[in-house]
Amino acid sequence: MQLSKSWSVILLSLLTSGTIYSQEGAVQQQDFLVKYKSSDMQIKALNKMKRATFQQNGQNQKIEILTPEWVKLSGSPKNIDQTLQSQKQEIEYVQPDYKINLIENYQVDDETLRQAYIQELTSANQLGIEIQSVDNPSFISKPQSTKGKDPLTNKQWGMIDIGGPQVWAQYKSAPSIIVAVIDTGVDYNHPDLNANMWRNPGETGIDANGRDKSSNKIDDDGNGYIDDVVGYDFYSNDSNPYDNAVGPLRLLIGGGNPGHGTHCAGNIAAVADNGIGISGVAPNAKIMALRFLGNNGGRTSGAIKAIKYAVDNGAKVLSNSWGSEGEDPSEGSDNKALKEIIAYAESKNVLFVAAAGNGRRGKGYNNDSDPRPAYPASYQINNIISVAAIDENNQLGMFSNWGVKTVHIGAPGVKVFSTMVGGKYSDKVIPFIAKWEGTSMAAPHVSGAAALYWSMHPEKTVLQVKDAILNSAVKIPSLQNKVVSSGKLNLISLMQQQ
């Protein structure tokens, strides 16, 4: 049967590759995603296996139900293949649970400066492994108690460039649109984000026994997740999707998460006119925090769960600053599960904003995504907007991917000032030597713009919102024949679209 051959090719290629063998030659555990033809077919297949674990040839293999049609199997490729042979009629396809990376760009080009700063941090005993000593703090709802001009908006060159200050006064009281920040989590207790965090209505208030629904350890709304007040952490499998950022020494030595999701969230919907900090593009929007990425990235299974959760729980805009950057196109092009869950979002009238990727800076690669796609940004799905990065001088960021067929629009993505974990703000990832820049910073500007426009035009379809954003782009020479719209995001022009 062709289907059996399809998954056998995948499993055989993994089985014979050196990557799944330890030095002693033993087969290591691997994760695979199984797509069933229907939810009924999935139930039929699961009835052939134990729900939690099943035994084959003396090895434990784990099953995790991702959606009514997708299942994640963990075990050796050989044993999983044997298990699936009895499910040929129910299975549509099988694929690896591909790794997904943060689209980050905080490399330090000056090695001498890097080493000097490492020595300085080490000698000062500022190990900086975690910015906060508390891991996954509980969400504390803090009513906005102050008013006044945001004192740091003058540092937000990107907001000024797109025309934010000119439109905020007119539209900031518009109905709220939920934007899902699918990333490393969000510092939901940040004073400039807390009031704009989405509150799950089914997990707030008091239950029948007089307990706080947000902490009663019960799935009050029946969506499959317990106490998911502001979102969910699919990386750690808990209800606190906090952005566990690492400090500068860890970043300089081994990389990791610098507070990526929190920085993105501030650009989208930091609270306006609260007398502190900054304002997001859509200060009326609500942020749904969904974490599936850690210091070493994440997996497709996590992305599937996060996207499904966002769509099913009311998000209209999904902000995604992650993916592949062209280093292994086969992982993206073969990742049918990721492509299908994005198409599911389209079917529910949900916009998927994606960072175009940061390409091959300094390696001679011209960053054209058309011949060498970056995923998910390059998927040809109608609800995707792929975003390139520009600087203060209207130049395409030297790191930014572009593509006249695969990238749609440019937005501010160089030296971007926004919220940081721990109630802070900065345009620098590492003081003095590494700035916040990348298409990761550009995509949230478009996510916020979509939310603001949609809040004023709730009758619009996802395709109409996308068209409005692209049609209102201001054309600039550096993006001519580089992106679909030949232009950059402009909020003033967008809000004039009918």
PDB file of C-alpha atoms in Angstrom, residues 207-482:
ATOM      1  CA  ASP A 207     -16.734  28.309  41.038  1.00  0.00           C
ATOM      2  CA  ALA A 208     -19.727  26.584  42.658  1.00  0.00           C
ATOM      3  CA  ASN A 209     -17.632  25.730  45.711  1.00  0.00           C
ATOM      4  CA  GLY A 210     -16.510  29.294  46.289  1.00  0.00           C
ATOM      5  CA  ARG A 211     -13.008  28.754  44.913  1.00  0.00           C
ATOM      6  CA  ASP A 212     -11.104  30.955  42.509  1.00  0.00           C
ATOM      7  CA  LYS A 213     -11.430  29.368  39.068  1.00  0.00           C
ATOM      8  CA  SER A 214      -7.964  30.568  38.101  1.00  0.00           C
ATOM      9  CA  SER A 215      -6.314  28.302  40.675  1.00  0.00           C
ATOM     10  CA  ASN A 216      -8.824  25.570  41.575  1.00  0.00           C
ATOM     11  CA  LYS A 217      -7.018  22.889  39.547  1.00  0.00           C
ATOM     12  CA  ILE A 218     -10.173  22.265  37.510  1.00  0.00           C
ATOM     13  CA  ASP A 219     -10.793  22.632  33.781  1.00  0.00           C
ATOM     14  CA  ASP A 220     -13.765  24.920  34.369  1.00  0.00           C
ATOM     15  CA  ASP A 221     -14.410  25.755  30.716  1.00  0.00           C
ATOM     16  CA  GLY A 222     -13.908  22.209  29.440  1.00  0.00           C
ATOM     17  CA  ASN A 223     -11.335  23.151  26.800  1.00  0.00           C
ATOM     18  CA  GLY A 224      -8.891  20.467  27.925  1.00  0.00           C
ATOM     19  CA  TYR A 225      -6.587  22.739  29.943  1.00  0.00           C
ATOM     20  CA  ILE A 226      -6.644  23.446  33.675  1.00  0.00           C
ATOM     21  CA  ASP A 227      -6.467  27.036  34.990  1.00  0.00           C
ATOM     22  CA  ASP A 228      -5.426  28.493  31.628  1.00  0.00           C
ATOM     23  CA  VAL A 229      -6.161  32.085  32.607  1.00  0.00           C
ATOM     24  CA  VAL A 230      -3.892  34.002  30.197  1.00  0.00           C
ATOM     25  CA  GLY A 231      -2.961  31.166  27.832  1.00  0.00           C
ATOM     26  CA  TYR A 232      -0.929  27.980  28.155  1.00  0.00           C
ATOM     27  CA  ASP A 233       2.634  26.685  28.281  1.00  0.00           C
ATOM     28  CA  PHE A 234       2.896  23.804  25.815  1.00  0.00           C
ATOM     29  CA  TYR A 235       6.656  23.572  26.341  1.00  0.00           C
ATOM     30  CA  SER A 236       6.440  22.778  30.056  1.00  0.00           C
ATOM     31  CA  ASN A 237       2.810  21.621  29.998  1.00  0.00           C
ATOM     32  CA  ASP A 238       1.451  23.987  32.627  1.00  0.00           C
ATOM     33  CA  SER A 239      -0.894  26.959  32.829  1.00  0.00           C
ATOM     34  CA  ASN A 240       1.784  29.624  33.407  1.00  0.00           C
ATOM     35  CA  PRO A 241       3.183  30.601  29.980  1.00  0.00           C
ATOM     36  CA  TYR A 242       5.863  32.800  31.530  1.00  0.00           C
ATOM     37  CA  ASP A 243       8.822  34.024  29.503  1.00  0.00           C
ATOM     38  CA  ASN A 244      11.772  32.387  31.283  1.00  0.00           C
ATOM     39  CA  ALA A 245      14.521  34.566  29.843  1.00  0.00           C
ATOM     40  CA  VAL A 246      18.203  33.944  30.452  1.00  0.00           C
ATOM     41  CA  GLY A 247      20.814  36.550  31.274  1.00  0.00           C
ATOM     42  CA  PRO A 248      23.604  38.068  29.145  1.00  0.00           C
ATOM     43  CA  LEU A 249      26.372  35.655  30.127  1.00  0.00           C
ATOM     44  CA  ARG A 250      24.321  32.619  29.156  1.00  0.00           C
ATOM     45  CA  LEU A 251      23.376  34.316  25.877  1.00  0.00           C
ATOM     46  CA  LEU A 252      26.986  35.143  25.059  1.00  0.00           C
ATOM     47  CA  ILE A 253      28.270  31.666  25.876  1.00  0.00           C
ATOM     48  CA  GLY A 254      25.550  29.382  24.603  1.00  0.00           C
ATOM     49  CA  GLY A 255      22.595  31.328  23.289  1.00  0.00           C
ATOM     50  CA  GLY A 256      19.033  30.905  24.464  1.00  0.00           C
ATOM     51  CA  ASN A 257      15.909  32.949  25.020  1.00  0.00           C
ATOM     52  CA  PRO A 258      16.559  36.616  25.851  1.00  0.00           C
ATOM     53  CA  GLY A 259      12.897  37.354  26.587  1.00  0.00           C
ATOM     54  CA  HIS A 260      11.805  37.054  22.984  1.00  0.00           C
ATOM     55  CA  GLY A 261       8.060  36.679  23.534  1.00  0.00           C
ATOM     56  CA  THR A 262       7.845  39.581  25.982  1.00  0.00           C
ATOM     57  CA  HIS A 263       9.612  41.909  23.557  1.00  0.00           C
ATOM     58  CA  CYS A 264       7.202  40.877  20.794  1.00  0.00           C
ATOM     59  CA  ALA A 265       4.167  41.341  23.054  1.00  0.00           C
ATOM     60  CA  GLY A 266       5.119  44.921  23.926  1.00  0.00           C
ATOM     61  CA  ASN A 267       5.280  45.916  20.286  1.00  0.00           C
ATOM     62  CA  ILE A 268       1.813  44.484  19.743  1.00  0.00           C
ATOM     63  CA  ALA A 269      -0.194  45.727  22.703  1.00  0.00           C
ATOM     64  CA  ALA A 270       1.680  47.499  25.495  1.00  0.00           C
ATOM     65  CA  VAL A 271      -0.814  49.577  27.477  1.00  0.00           C
ATOM     66  CA  ALA A 272      -1.176  53.186  26.320  1.00  0.00           C
ATOM     67  CA  ASP A 273      -1.536  56.324  28.436  1.00  0.00           C
ATOM     68  CA  ASN A 274      -0.814  54.624  31.749  1.00  0.00           C
ATOM     69  CA  GLY A 275       2.008  57.001  32.612  1.00  0.00           C
ATOM     70  CA  ILE A 276       4.748  54.409  32.232  1.00  0.00           C
ATOM     71  CA  GLY A 277       6.841  52.891  29.494  1.00  0.00           C
ATOM     72  CA  ILE A 278       5.606  52.571  25.941  1.00  0.00           C
ATOM     73  CA  SER A 279       2.581  51.859  23.787  1.00  0.00           C
ATOM     74  CA  GLY A 280       1.961  48.943  21.459  1.00  0.00           C
ATOM     75  CA  VAL A 281       0.666  49.270  17.908  1.00  0.00           C
ATOM     76  CA  ALA A 282      -2.764  48.136  19.135  1.00  0.00           C
ATOM     77  CA  PRO A 283      -3.083  49.385  22.722  1.00  0.00           C
ATOM     78  CA  ASN A 284      -6.676  48.141  22.736  1.00  0.00           C
ATOM     79  CA  ALA A 285      -5.768  44.524  21.896  1.00  0.00           C
ATOM     80  CA  LYS A 286      -5.558  41.601  24.307  1.00  0.00           C
ATOM     81  CA  ILE A 287      -2.504  39.341  24.442  1.00  0.00           C
ATOM     82  CA  MET A 288      -2.985  35.580  24.672  1.00  0.00           C
ATOM     83  CA  ALA A 289       0.327  34.084  25.842  1.00  0.00           C
ATOM     84  CA  LEU A 290       1.180  30.708  24.301  1.00  0.00           C
ATOM     85  CA  ARG A 291       4.595  29.202  24.975  1.00  0.00           C
ATOM     86  CA  PHE A 292       5.983  26.319  22.943  1.00  0.00           C
ATOM     87  CA  LEU A 293       9.600  27.460  22.603  1.00  0.00           C
ATOM     88  CA  GLY A 294      12.401  27.145  25.151  1.00  0.00           C
ATOM     89  CA  ASN A 295      16.093  28.004  25.074  1.00  0.00           C
ATOM     90  CA  ASN A 296      16.713  25.317  22.472  1.00  0.00           C
ATOM     91  CA  GLY A 297      13.627  25.946  20.381  1.00  0.00           C
ATOM     92  CA  GLY A 298      10.593  23.701  20.234  1.00  0.00           C
ATOM     93  CA  ARG A 299       8.819  21.065  18.174  1.00  0.00           C
ATOM     94  CA  THR A 300       6.087  20.962  15.569  1.00  0.00           C
ATOM     95  CA  SER A 301       3.799  19.186  18.035  1.00  0.00           C
ATOM     96  CA  GLY A 302       4.002  22.211  20.332  1.00  0.00           C
ATOM     97  CA  ALA A 303       3.236  24.590  17.478  1.00  0.00           C
ATOM     98  CA  ILE A 304       0.202  22.508  16.497  1.00  0.00           C
ATOM     99  CA  LYS A 305      -1.196  22.601  20.026  1.00  0.00           C
ATOM    100  CA  ALA A 306      -0.540  26.333  20.418  1.00  0.00           C
ATOM    101  CA  ILE A 307      -2.134  27.272  17.097  1.00  0.00           C
ATOM    102  CA  LYS A 308      -5.138  25.015  17.710  1.00  0.00           C
ATOM    103  CA  TYR A 309      -5.593  26.486  21.188  1.00  0.00           C
ATOM    104  CA  ALA A 310      -5.380  30.060  19.891  1.00  0.00           C
ATOM    105  CA  VAL A 311      -7.915  29.506  17.138  1.00  0.00           C
ATOM    106  CA  ASP A 312     -10.354  27.561  19.291  1.00  0.00           C
ATOM    107  CA  ASN A 313     -10.197  30.097  22.138  1.00  0.00           C
ATOM    108  CA  GLY A 314     -10.951  33.231  20.167  1.00  0.00           C
ATOM    109  CA  ALA A 315      -7.687  34.695  18.866  1.00  0.00           C
ATOM    110  CA  LYS A 316      -8.090  36.521  15.544  1.00  0.00           C
ATOM    111  CA  VAL A 317      -4.396  37.266  14.934  1.00  0.00           C
ATOM    112  CA  LEU A 318      -1.505  34.855  15.516  1.00  0.00           C
ATOM    113  CA  SER A 319       1.946  36.453  15.865  1.00  0.00           C
ATOM    114  CA  ASN A 320       4.754  34.035  14.969  1.00  0.00           C
ATOM    115  CA  SER A 321       8.438  34.960  15.166  1.00  0.00           C
ATOM    116  CA  TRP A 322       9.835  31.452  14.719  1.00  0.00           C
ATOM    117  CA  GLY A 323      10.507  28.773  12.123  1.00  0.00           C
ATOM    118  CA  SER A 324      13.278  27.678   9.801  1.00  0.00           C
ATOM    119  CA  GLU A 325      15.435  30.251   8.051  1.00  0.00           C
ATOM    120  CA  GLY A 326      16.265  28.294   4.932  1.00  0.00           C
ATOM    121  CA  GLU A 327      18.971  26.155   6.503  1.00  0.00           C
ATOM    122  CA  ASP A 328      17.001  22.972   5.889  1.00  0.00           C
ATOM    123  CA  PRO A 329      14.107  23.640   3.509  1.00  0.00           C
ATOM    124  CA  SER A 330      13.081  19.984   3.523  1.00  0.00           C
ATOM    125  CA  GLU A 331      11.997  20.292   7.150  1.00  0.00           C
ATOM    126  CA  GLY A 332       9.567  23.022   6.192  1.00  0.00           C
ATOM    127  CA  SER A 333       8.388  21.678   2.864  1.00  0.00           C
ATOM    128  CA  ASP A 334       7.846  18.212   4.326  1.00  0.00           C
ATOM    129  CA  ASN A 335       6.154  19.530   7.470  1.00  0.00           C
ATOM    130  CA  LYS A 336       2.603  18.789   6.363  1.00  0.00           C
ATOM    131  CA  ALA A 337       1.280  18.919   9.911  1.00  0.00           C
ATOM    132  CA  LEU A 338       2.416  22.515  10.421  1.00  0.00           C
ATOM    133  CA  LYS A 339       1.052  23.551   7.056  1.00  0.00           C
ATOM    134  CA  GLU A 340      -2.305  21.939   7.767  1.00  0.00           C
ATOM    135  CA  ILE A 341      -2.763  23.552  11.181  1.00  0.00           C
ATOM    136  CA  ILE A 342      -2.119  26.982   9.612  1.00  0.00           C
ATOM    137  CA  ALA A 343      -4.719  26.135   6.967  1.00  0.00           C
ATOM    138  CA  TYR A 344      -7.060  25.238   9.829  1.00  0.00           C
ATOM    139  CA  ALA A 345      -6.560  28.773  11.160  1.00  0.00           C
ATOM    140  CA  GLU A 346      -7.440  30.133   7.719  1.00  0.00           C
ATOM    141  CA  SER A 347     -10.646  28.097   7.687  1.00  0.00           C
ATOM    142  CA  LYS A 348     -11.624  29.790  10.958  1.00  0.00           C
ATOM    143  CA  ASN A 349     -10.947  33.300   9.596  1.00  0.00           C
ATOM    144  CA  VAL A 350      -7.728  33.793  11.602  1.00  0.00           C
ATOM    145  CA  LEU A 351      -4.667  35.728  10.391  1.00  0.00           C
ATOM    146  CA  PHE A 352      -1.193  34.162  10.671  1.00  0.00           C
ATOM    147  CA  VAL A 353       1.592  36.793  10.776  1.00  0.00           C
ATOM    148  CA  ALA A 354       5.079  35.306  10.333  1.00  0.00           C
ATOM    149  CA  ALA A 355       8.619  36.634  10.561  1.00  0.00           C
ATOM    150  CA  ALA A 356      10.259  36.228   7.152  1.00  0.00           C
ATOM    151  CA  GLY A 357      13.530  35.019   8.674  1.00  0.00           C
ATOM    152  CA  ASN A 358      17.012  36.416   9.171  1.00  0.00           C
ATOM    153  CA  GLY A 359      18.806  34.505   6.461  1.00  0.00           C
ATOM    154  CA  ARG A 360      22.534  34.102   6.091  1.00  0.00           C
ATOM    155  CA  ARG A 361      24.127  37.312   7.269  1.00  0.00           C
ATOM    156  CA  GLY A 362      27.816  37.359   6.412  1.00  0.00           C
ATOM    157  CA  LYS A 363      27.789  34.010   4.625  1.00  0.00           C
ATOM    158  CA  GLY A 364      27.269  35.181   1.084  1.00  0.00           C
ATOM    159  CA  TYR A 365      23.628  34.152   0.930  1.00  0.00           C
ATOM    160  CA  ASN A 366      21.446  36.870  -0.567  1.00  0.00           C
ATOM    161  CA  ASN A 367      18.451  36.144   1.706  1.00  0.00           C
ATOM    162  CA  ASP A 368      16.015  35.647  -1.188  1.00  0.00           C
ATOM    163  CA  SER A 369      13.263  33.381   0.150  1.00  0.00           C
ATOM    164  CA  ASP A 370      11.825  32.654  -3.279  1.00  0.00           C
ATOM    165  CA  PRO A 371      14.438  30.059  -4.298  1.00  0.00           C
ATOM    166  CA  ARG A 372      15.218  29.039  -0.719  1.00  0.00           C
ATOM    167  CA  PRO A 373      12.061  29.276   1.389  1.00  0.00           C
ATOM    168  CA  ALA A 374      11.889  29.877   5.117  1.00  0.00           C
ATOM    169  CA  TYR A 375       8.971  28.211   6.861  1.00  0.00           C
ATOM    170  CA  PRO A 376       6.248  28.804   7.922  1.00  0.00           C
ATOM    171  CA  ALA A 377       6.565  32.299   6.397  1.00  0.00           C
ATOM    172  CA  SER A 378       6.948  30.944   2.847  1.00  0.00           C
ATOM    173  CA  TYR A 379       3.966  28.599   2.874  1.00  0.00           C
ATOM    174  CA  GLN A 380       1.541  29.600   0.143  1.00  0.00           C
ATOM    175  CA  ILE A 381      -1.487  29.785   2.431  1.00  0.00           C
ATOM    176  CA  ASN A 382      -3.765  32.774   2.001  1.00  0.00           C
ATOM    177  CA  ASN A 383      -3.976  33.804   5.660  1.00  0.00           C
ATOM    178  CA  ILE A 384      -0.191  34.247   6.031  1.00  0.00           C
ATOM    179  CA  ILE A 385       1.517  37.642   6.005  1.00  0.00           C
ATOM    180  CA  SER A 386       5.304  37.273   5.844  1.00  0.00           C
ATOM    181  CA  VAL A 387       7.190  40.283   7.216  1.00  0.00           C
ATOM    182  CA  ALA A 388      10.660  41.617   6.363  1.00  0.00           C
ATOM    183  CA  ALA A 389      12.601  44.039   8.582  1.00  0.00           C
ATOM    184  CA  ILE A 390      13.547  47.631   7.776  1.00  0.00           C
ATOM    185  CA  ASP A 391      15.622  50.201   9.681  1.00  0.00           C
ATOM    186  CA  GLU A 392      15.147  53.879  10.553  1.00  0.00           C
ATOM    187  CA  ASN A 393      16.478  54.889   7.137  1.00  0.00           C
ATOM    188  CA  ASN A 394      13.942  52.814   5.188  1.00  0.00           C
ATOM    189  CA  GLN A 395      16.605  50.276   4.293  1.00  0.00           C
ATOM    190  CA  LEU A 396      16.034  46.545   4.301  1.00  0.00           C
ATOM    191  CA  GLY A 397      17.774  45.047   7.326  1.00  0.00           C
ATOM    192  CA  MET A 398      21.061  43.472   6.268  1.00  0.00           C
ATOM    193  CA  PHE A 399      19.951  40.218   7.912  1.00  0.00           C
ATOM    194  CA  SER A 400      16.359  40.214   6.636  1.00  0.00           C
ATOM    195  CA  ASN A 401      14.951  37.667   4.244  1.00  0.00           C
ATOM    196  CA  TRP A 402      13.038  39.047   1.282  1.00  0.00           C
ATOM    197  CA  GLY A 403      11.193  37.585  -1.681  1.00  0.00           C
ATOM    198  CA  VAL A 404       8.997  39.210  -4.282  1.00  0.00           C
ATOM    199  CA  LYS A 405       6.736  36.133  -4.209  1.00  0.00           C
ATOM    200  CA  THR A 406       7.117  34.885  -0.638  1.00  0.00           C
ATOM    201  CA  VAL A 407       7.523  37.984   1.574  1.00  0.00           C
ATOM    202  CA  HIS A 408       4.672  40.483   1.697  1.00  0.00           C
ATOM    203  CA  ILE A 409       5.641  43.682   3.498  1.00  0.00           C
ATOM    204  CA  GLY A 410       8.354  45.421   5.512  1.00  0.00           C
ATOM    205  CA  ALA A 411       8.069  46.744   9.087  1.00  0.00           C
ATOM    206  CA  PRO A 412      10.428  48.170  11.747  1.00  0.00           C
ATOM    207  CA  GLY A 413      12.871  45.475  12.810  1.00  0.00           C
ATOM    208  CA  VAL A 414      16.223  47.106  13.637  1.00  0.00           C
ATOM    209  CA  LYS A 415      17.107  48.463  17.089  1.00  0.00           C
ATOM    210  CA  VAL A 416      13.542  48.034  18.296  1.00  0.00           C
ATOM    211  CA  PHE A 417      12.628  49.334  21.762  1.00  0.00           C
ATOM    212  CA  SER A 418      10.069  47.302  23.710  1.00  0.00           C
ATOM    213  CA  THR A 419       9.204  45.510  26.935  1.00  0.00           C
ATOM    214  CA  MET A 420      11.665  43.178  28.659  1.00  0.00           C
ATOM    215  CA  VAL A 421      11.195  40.440  31.248  1.00  0.00           C
ATOM    216  CA  GLY A 422      11.176  41.734  34.809  1.00  0.00           C
ATOM    217  CA  GLY A 423       9.245  44.928  34.135  1.00  0.00           C
ATOM    218  CA  LYS A 424      12.033  46.448  32.058  1.00  0.00           C
ATOM    219  CA  TYR A 425      12.393  48.064  28.621  1.00  0.00           C
ATOM    220  CA  SER A 426      15.235  48.133  26.121  1.00  0.00           C
ATOM    221  CA  ASP A 427      16.339  48.108  22.505  1.00  0.00           C
ATOM    222  CA  LYS A 428      19.371  46.011  23.487  1.00  0.00           C
ATOM    223  CA  VAL A 429      19.435  42.284  24.161  1.00  0.00           C
ATOM    224  CA  ILE A 430      22.870  42.557  25.782  1.00  0.00           C
ATOM    225  CA  PRO A 431      23.975  45.977  27.074  1.00  0.00           C
ATOM    226  CA  PHE A 432      26.400  47.827  24.802  1.00  0.00           C
ATOM    227  CA  ILE A 433      26.950  45.052  22.271  1.00  0.00           C
ATOM    228  CA  ALA A 434      23.765  43.420  20.920  1.00  0.00           C
ATOM    229  CA  LYS A 435      20.553  45.130  19.771  1.00  0.00           C
ATOM    230  CA  TRP A 436      17.030  43.823  19.456  1.00  0.00           C
ATOM    231  CA  GLU A 437      16.765  43.413  15.719  1.00  0.00           C
ATOM    232  CA  GLY A 438      15.325  40.875  13.339  1.00  0.00           C
ATOM    233  CA  THR A 439      12.200  39.969  11.454  1.00  0.00           C
ATOM    234  CA  SER A 440      11.019  38.724  14.864  1.00  0.00           C
ATOM    235  CA  MET A 441      10.652  42.371  15.840  1.00  0.00           C
ATOM    236  CA  ALA A 442       9.053  43.354  12.525  1.00  0.00           C
ATOM    237  CA  ALA A 443       6.251  40.767  12.562  1.00  0.00           C
ATOM    238  CA  PRO A 444       4.643  42.012  15.825  1.00  0.00           C
ATOM    239  CA  HIS A 445       4.208  45.484  14.310  1.00  0.00           C
ATOM    240  CA  VAL A 446       2.057  43.919  11.583  1.00  0.00           C
ATOM    241  CA  SER A 447       0.204  41.755  14.110  1.00  0.00           C
ATOM    242  CA  GLY A 448      -0.711  44.848  16.095  1.00  0.00           C
ATOM    243  CA  ALA A 449      -1.741  46.744  12.967  1.00  0.00           C
ATOM    244  CA  ALA A 450      -4.021  43.880  11.933  1.00  0.00           C
ATOM    245  CA  ALA A 451      -5.629  43.840  15.371  1.00  0.00           C
ATOM    246  CA  LEU A 452      -6.235  47.596  15.364  1.00  0.00           C
ATOM    247  CA  TYR A 453      -7.742  47.564  11.873  1.00  0.00           C
ATOM    248  CA  TRP A 454      -9.890  44.490  12.564  1.00  0.00           C
ATOM    249  CA  SER A 455     -11.216  46.043  15.767  1.00  0.00           C
ATOM    250  CA  MET A 456     -12.722  48.825  13.655  1.00  0.00           C
ATOM    251  CA  HIS A 457     -13.905  46.490  10.895  1.00  0.00           C
ATOM    252  CA  PRO A 458     -15.089  43.290  12.623  1.00  0.00           C
ATOM    253  CA  GLU A 459     -17.096  42.328   9.543  1.00  0.00           C
ATOM    254  CA  LYS A 460     -13.948  41.877   7.446  1.00  0.00           C
ATOM    255  CA  THR A 461     -12.658  38.451   6.468  1.00  0.00           C
ATOM    256  CA  VAL A 462      -9.063  37.435   7.049  1.00  0.00           C
ATOM    257  CA  LEU A 463      -8.295  37.921   3.351  1.00  0.00           C
ATOM    258  CA  GLN A 464      -9.808  41.405   3.395  1.00  0.00           C
ATOM    259  CA  VAL A 465      -7.686  42.351   6.397  1.00  0.00           C
ATOM    260  CA  LYS A 466      -4.575  41.028   4.669  1.00  0.00           C
ATOM    261  CA  ASP A 467      -5.409  42.942   1.485  1.00  0.00           C
ATOM    262  CA  ALA A 468      -5.973  46.146   3.467  1.00  0.00           C
ATOM    263  CA  ILE A 469      -2.540  45.850   5.085  1.00  0.00           C
ATOM    264  CA  LEU A 470      -0.753  45.195   1.791  1.00  0.00           C
ATOM    265  CA  ASN A 471      -2.720  47.753  -0.233  1.00  0.00           C
ATOM    266  CA  SER A 472      -1.970  50.465   2.319  1.00  0.00           C
ATOM    267  CA  ALA A 473       1.785  49.829   2.364  1.00  0.00           C
ATOM    268  CA  VAL A 474       3.926  52.864   1.569  1.00  0.00           C
ATOM    269  CA  LYS A 475       6.243  51.991  -1.298  1.00  0.00           C
ATOM    270  CA  ILE A 476       9.952  52.561  -0.680  1.00  0.00           C
ATOM    271  CA  PRO A 477      12.894  51.953  -3.061  1.00  0.00           C
ATOM    272  CA  SER A 478      14.630  49.373  -0.863  1.00  0.00           C
ATOM    273  CA  LEU A 479      11.580  47.089  -1.019  1.00  0.00           C
ATOM    274  CA  GLN A 480      10.851  47.525  -4.721  1.00  0.00           C
ATOM    275  CA  ASN A 481      10.998  44.059  -6.304  1.00  0.00           C
ATOM    276  CA  LYS A 482      11.863  42.682  -2.876  1.00  0.00           C
TER     277      LYS A 482
END
